[in-house]
PDB file of C-alpha atoms and ligand atoms in Angstrom:
ATOM      1  CA  MET A   1      43.413  -9.274 -62.761  1.00  0.00           C
ATOM      2  CA  PRO A   2      44.755 -12.331 -65.737  1.00  0.00           C
ATOM      3  CA  PHE A   3      42.155 -12.003 -68.507  1.00  0.00           C
ATOM      4  CA  LEU A   4      41.672 -13.433 -71.787  1.00  0.00           C
ATOM      5  CA  PRO A   5      38.486 -12.234 -73.940  1.00  0.00           C
ATOM      6  CA  CYS A   6      35.482 -13.903 -74.714  1.00  0.00           C
ATOM      7  CA  LEU A   7      35.607 -14.805 -78.306  1.00  0.00           C
ATOM      8  CA  LEU A   8      32.942 -13.352 -79.566  1.00  0.00           C
ATOM      9  CA  CYS A   9      31.518 -10.293 -77.705  1.00  0.00           C
ATOM     10  CA  GLY A  10      34.663  -9.103 -76.567  1.00  0.00           C
ATOM     11  CA  ALA A  11      33.969  -9.033 -72.841  1.00  0.00           C
ATOM     12  CA  LYS A  12      37.243  -8.957 -69.749  1.00  0.00           C
ATOM     13  CA  LEU A  13      36.779 -12.448 -68.666  1.00  0.00           C
ATOM     14  CA  GLU A  14      38.230 -13.466 -65.904  1.00  0.00           C
ATOM     15  CA  LYS A  15      40.146 -16.867 -65.078  1.00  0.00           C
ATOM     16  CA  ARG A  16      38.769 -18.903 -62.717  1.00  0.00           C
ATOM     17  CA  MET A  17      39.718 -22.202 -60.993  1.00  0.00           C
ATOM     18  CA  ASP A  18      37.269 -25.371 -61.224  1.00  0.00           C
ATOM     19  CA  LYS A  19      37.068 -27.693 -58.514  1.00  0.00           C
ATOM     20  CA  ASN A  20      40.126 -29.943 -59.819  1.00  0.00           C
ATOM     21  CA  HIS A  21      42.457 -26.502 -60.163  1.00  0.00           C
ATOM     22  CA  LYS A  22      42.190 -26.230 -64.063  1.00  0.00           C
ATOM     23  CA  PRO A  23      42.005 -23.215 -65.160  1.00  0.00           C
ATOM     24  CA  TYR A  24      38.184 -21.579 -67.242  1.00  0.00           C
ATOM     25  CA  PHE A  25      36.306 -18.669 -68.369  1.00  0.00           C
ATOM     26  CA  VAL A  26      32.636 -17.854 -68.376  1.00  0.00           C
ATOM     27  CA  CYS A  27      31.013 -15.093 -70.415  1.00  0.00           C
ATOM     28  CA  ASN A  28      27.574 -14.954 -68.686  1.00  0.00           C
ATOM     29  CA  PRO A  29      25.857 -12.514 -71.680  1.00  0.00           C
ATOM     30  CA  CYS A  30      26.938 -14.943 -74.110  1.00  0.00           C
ATOM     31  CA  GLY A  31      27.356 -18.499 -72.606  1.00  0.00           C
ATOM     32  CA  ILE A  32      30.363 -18.877 -73.731  1.00  0.00           C
ATOM     33  CA  GLN A  33      32.778 -21.551 -71.175  1.00  0.00           C
ATOM     34  CA  LEU A  34      35.846 -21.695 -72.315  1.00  0.00           C
ATOM     35  CA  PHE A  35      38.219 -24.678 -70.327  1.00  0.00           C
ATOM     36  CA  ILE A  36      41.837 -25.013 -70.382  1.00  0.00           C
ATOM     37  CA  ARG A  37      42.019 -29.493 -69.115  1.00  0.00           C
ATOM     38  CA  ARG A  38      45.888 -30.470 -70.139  1.00  0.00           C
ATOM     39  CA  GLU A  39      49.228 -29.019 -69.067  1.00  0.00           C
ATOM     40  CA  HIS A  40      50.460 -28.016 -72.639  1.00  0.00           C
ATOM     41  CA  GLY A  41      47.119 -25.696 -72.533  1.00  0.00           C
ATOM     42  CA  ILE A  42      47.788 -23.917 -69.130  1.00  0.00           C
ATOM     43  CA  GLY A  43      50.955 -23.428 -69.492  1.00  0.00           C
ATOM     44  CA  LEU A  44      50.549 -21.949 -72.725  1.00  0.00           C
ATOM     45  CA  LEU A  45      48.013 -20.573 -70.776  1.00  0.00           C
ATOM     46  CA  ASP A  46      50.261 -18.782 -68.229  1.00  0.00           C
ATOM     47  CA  LYS A  47      52.415 -17.125 -71.008  1.00  0.00           C
ATOM     48  CA  LEU A  48      50.388 -15.480 -73.094  1.00  0.00           C
ATOM     49  CA  LEU A  49      48.297 -14.388 -69.723  1.00  0.00           C
ATOM     50  CA  ARG A  50      51.555 -13.040 -68.206  1.00  0.00           C
ATOM     51  CA  ASN A  51      52.428 -11.218 -71.447  1.00  0.00           C
ATOM     52  CA  ALA A  52      48.617  -9.714 -71.953  1.00  0.00           C
ATOM     53  CA  GLU A  53      49.557  -8.328 -68.063  1.00  0.00           C
ATOM     54  CA  LYS A  54      52.853  -6.673 -69.617  1.00  0.00           C
ATOM     55  CA  ASN A  55      51.990  -5.641 -72.759  1.00  0.00           C
ATOM     56  CA  GLU A  56      48.031  -4.381 -72.431  1.00  0.00           C
ATOM     57  CA  ILE A  57      49.830  -0.555 -70.339  1.00  0.00           C
ATOM     58  CA  PRO A  58      51.781   0.708 -73.081  1.00  0.00           C
ATOM     59  CA  PHE A  59      49.137  -0.638 -75.702  1.00  0.00           C
ATOM     60  CA  LYS A  60      46.493   1.826 -73.430  1.00  0.00           C
ATOM     61  CA  GLN A  61      48.553   4.280 -73.452  1.00  0.00           C
ATOM     62  CA  ARG A  62      50.010   4.511 -76.722  1.00  0.00           C
ATOM     63  CA  ALA A  63      45.731   4.093 -77.926  1.00  0.00           C
ATOM     64  CA  GLU A  64      45.433   7.216 -76.074  1.00  0.00           C
ATOM     65  CA  GLU A  65      48.086   9.381 -77.737  1.00  0.00           C
ATOM     66  CA  VAL A  66      47.229   8.197 -81.278  1.00  0.00           C
ATOM     67  CA  TYR A  67      43.070   9.646 -79.946  1.00  0.00           C
ATOM     68  CA  GLN A  68      44.578  12.817 -79.193  1.00  0.00           C
ATOM     69  CA  ILE A  69      46.830  13.428 -82.425  1.00  0.00           C
ATOM     70  CA  GLN A  70      43.497  12.440 -84.337  1.00  0.00           C
ATOM     71  CA  ALA A  71      41.555  14.957 -82.045  1.00  0.00           C
ATOM     72  CA  LEU A  72      44.399  17.543 -82.743  1.00  0.00           C
ATOM     73  CA  LEU A  73      44.355  16.921 -86.612  1.00  0.00           C
ATOM     74  CA  THR A  74      40.584  17.191 -86.739  1.00  0.00           C
ATOM     75  CA  GLU A  75      41.031  21.162 -85.029  1.00  0.00           C
ATOM     76  CA  ILE A  76      43.968  21.233 -86.942  1.00  0.00           C
ATOM     77  CA  ASN A  77      41.441  21.430 -89.819  1.00  0.00           C
ATOM     78  CA  GLY A  78      39.117  23.024 -88.358  1.00  0.00           C
ATOM     79  CA  VAL A  79      41.007  26.293 -87.697  1.00  0.00           C
ATOM     80  CA  LYS A  80      42.231  26.506 -91.263  1.00  0.00           C
ATOM     81  CA  GLN A  81      38.927  26.179 -92.573  1.00  0.00           C
ATOM     82  CA  GLN A  82      37.857  29.056 -90.788  1.00  0.00           C
ATOM     83  CA  ILE A  83      40.664  31.221 -91.668  1.00  0.00           C
ATOM     84  CA  GLU A  84      40.170  30.397 -95.231  1.00  0.00           C
ATOM     85  CA  ARG A  85      36.017  31.270 -94.460  1.00  0.00           C
ATOM     86  CA  LEU A  86      37.842  34.536 -93.131  1.00  0.00           C
ATOM     87  CA  GLN A  87      40.345  35.387 -95.975  1.00  0.00           C
ATOM     88  CA  SER A  88      37.695  34.764 -98.735  1.00  0.00           C
ATOM     89  CA  GLN A  89      35.663  37.757 -97.270  1.00  0.00           C
ATOM     90  CA  ILE A  90      38.195  40.052 -96.381  1.00  0.00           C
ATOM     91  CA  THR A  91      38.484  42.453 -99.200  1.00  0.00           C
ATOM     92  CA  PHE A  92      41.163  45.571-100.206  1.00  0.00           C
ATOM     93  CA  LEU A  93      37.905  47.143-100.888  1.00  0.00           C
ATOM     94  CA  PHE A  94      35.671  46.567 -97.625  1.00  0.00           C
ATOM     95  CA  ARG A  95      38.381  45.339 -94.669  1.00  0.00           C
ATOM     96  CA  ASP A  96      36.107  44.773 -91.711  1.00  0.00           C
ATOM     97  CA  GLU A  97      39.047  44.842 -88.917  1.00  0.00           C
ATOM     98  CA  ASP A  98      37.239  42.977 -86.653  1.00  0.00           C
ATOM     99  CA  LYS A  99      37.497  39.953 -89.744  1.00  0.00           C
ATOM    100  CA  VAL A 100      41.691  40.593 -89.637  1.00  0.00           C
ATOM    101  CA  ARG A 101      41.639  40.909 -86.026  1.00  0.00           C
ATOM    102  CA  ALA A 102      39.759  37.428 -85.738  1.00  0.00           C
ATOM    103  CA  CYS A 103      42.009  35.840 -88.640  1.00  0.00           C
ATOM    104  CA  ASN A 104      45.036  36.555 -86.812  1.00  0.00           C
ATOM    105  CA  LEU A 105      44.321  35.301 -83.680  1.00  0.00           C
ATOM    106  CA  LEU A 106      43.253  31.853 -85.654  1.00  0.00           C
ATOM    107  CA  LYS A 107      46.463  32.083 -86.982  1.00  0.00           C
ATOM    108  CA  THR A 108      48.022  32.705 -83.864  1.00  0.00           C
ATOM    109  CA  LYS A 109      45.471  29.214 -82.529  1.00  0.00           C
ATOM    110  CA  LEU A 110      46.803  27.137 -85.118  1.00  0.00           C
ATOM    111  CA  ALA A 111      50.936  28.161 -84.432  1.00  0.00           C
ATOM    112  CA  ASN A 112      49.869  26.240 -80.769  1.00  0.00           C
ATOM    113  CA  LEU A 113      48.010  23.578 -82.306  1.00  0.00           C
ATOM    114  CA  PHE A 114      50.959  22.685 -84.392  1.00  0.00           C
ATOM    115  CA  LYS A 115      53.654  23.086 -81.123  1.00  0.00           C
ATOM    116  CA  GLU A 116      51.152  20.866 -79.467  1.00  0.00           C
ATOM    117  CA  LEU A 117      51.435  18.170 -82.045  1.00  0.00           C
ATOM    118  CA  GLU A 118      55.404  18.375 -82.278  1.00  0.00           C
ATOM    119  CA  GLN A 119      55.537  17.548 -78.680  1.00  0.00           C
ATOM    120  CA  LEU A 120      53.468  15.037 -79.086  1.00  0.00           C
ATOM    121  CA  ALA A 121      54.592  13.365 -81.676  1.00  0.00           C
ATOM    122  CA  LYS A 122      58.198  13.478 -80.184  1.00  0.00           C
TER     123      LYS A 122
HETATM  124 ZN1  LIG B   1      30.912 -12.671 -73.878  1.00  0.00          ZN
END
């Protein structure tokens, strides 16, 4: 469906046709009406809408990858902090085996997160 974003609120405005078969757009919440009356503008609009349709899907996919990478980086940071906290609590004099085990598990998790990140970065 061809659309333009509303220049005030960003809502998707569907292309409509008036009784003279000229394209126009309406944003009801904003009360904006955008009419394209001349051939020059109609030609530019068609070109823009064709490109927008072609570009929209790759853009969405890329945006999703960026979100995934950001989420992974946040998780990696969190796991690193947990490991550091545990390591600071483990001393040679008072060695808590549960904390050592938890620390090792977290290191495995960290390695897996990096593997996941590597896959995404490819
Ligand atoms: Zn609007």
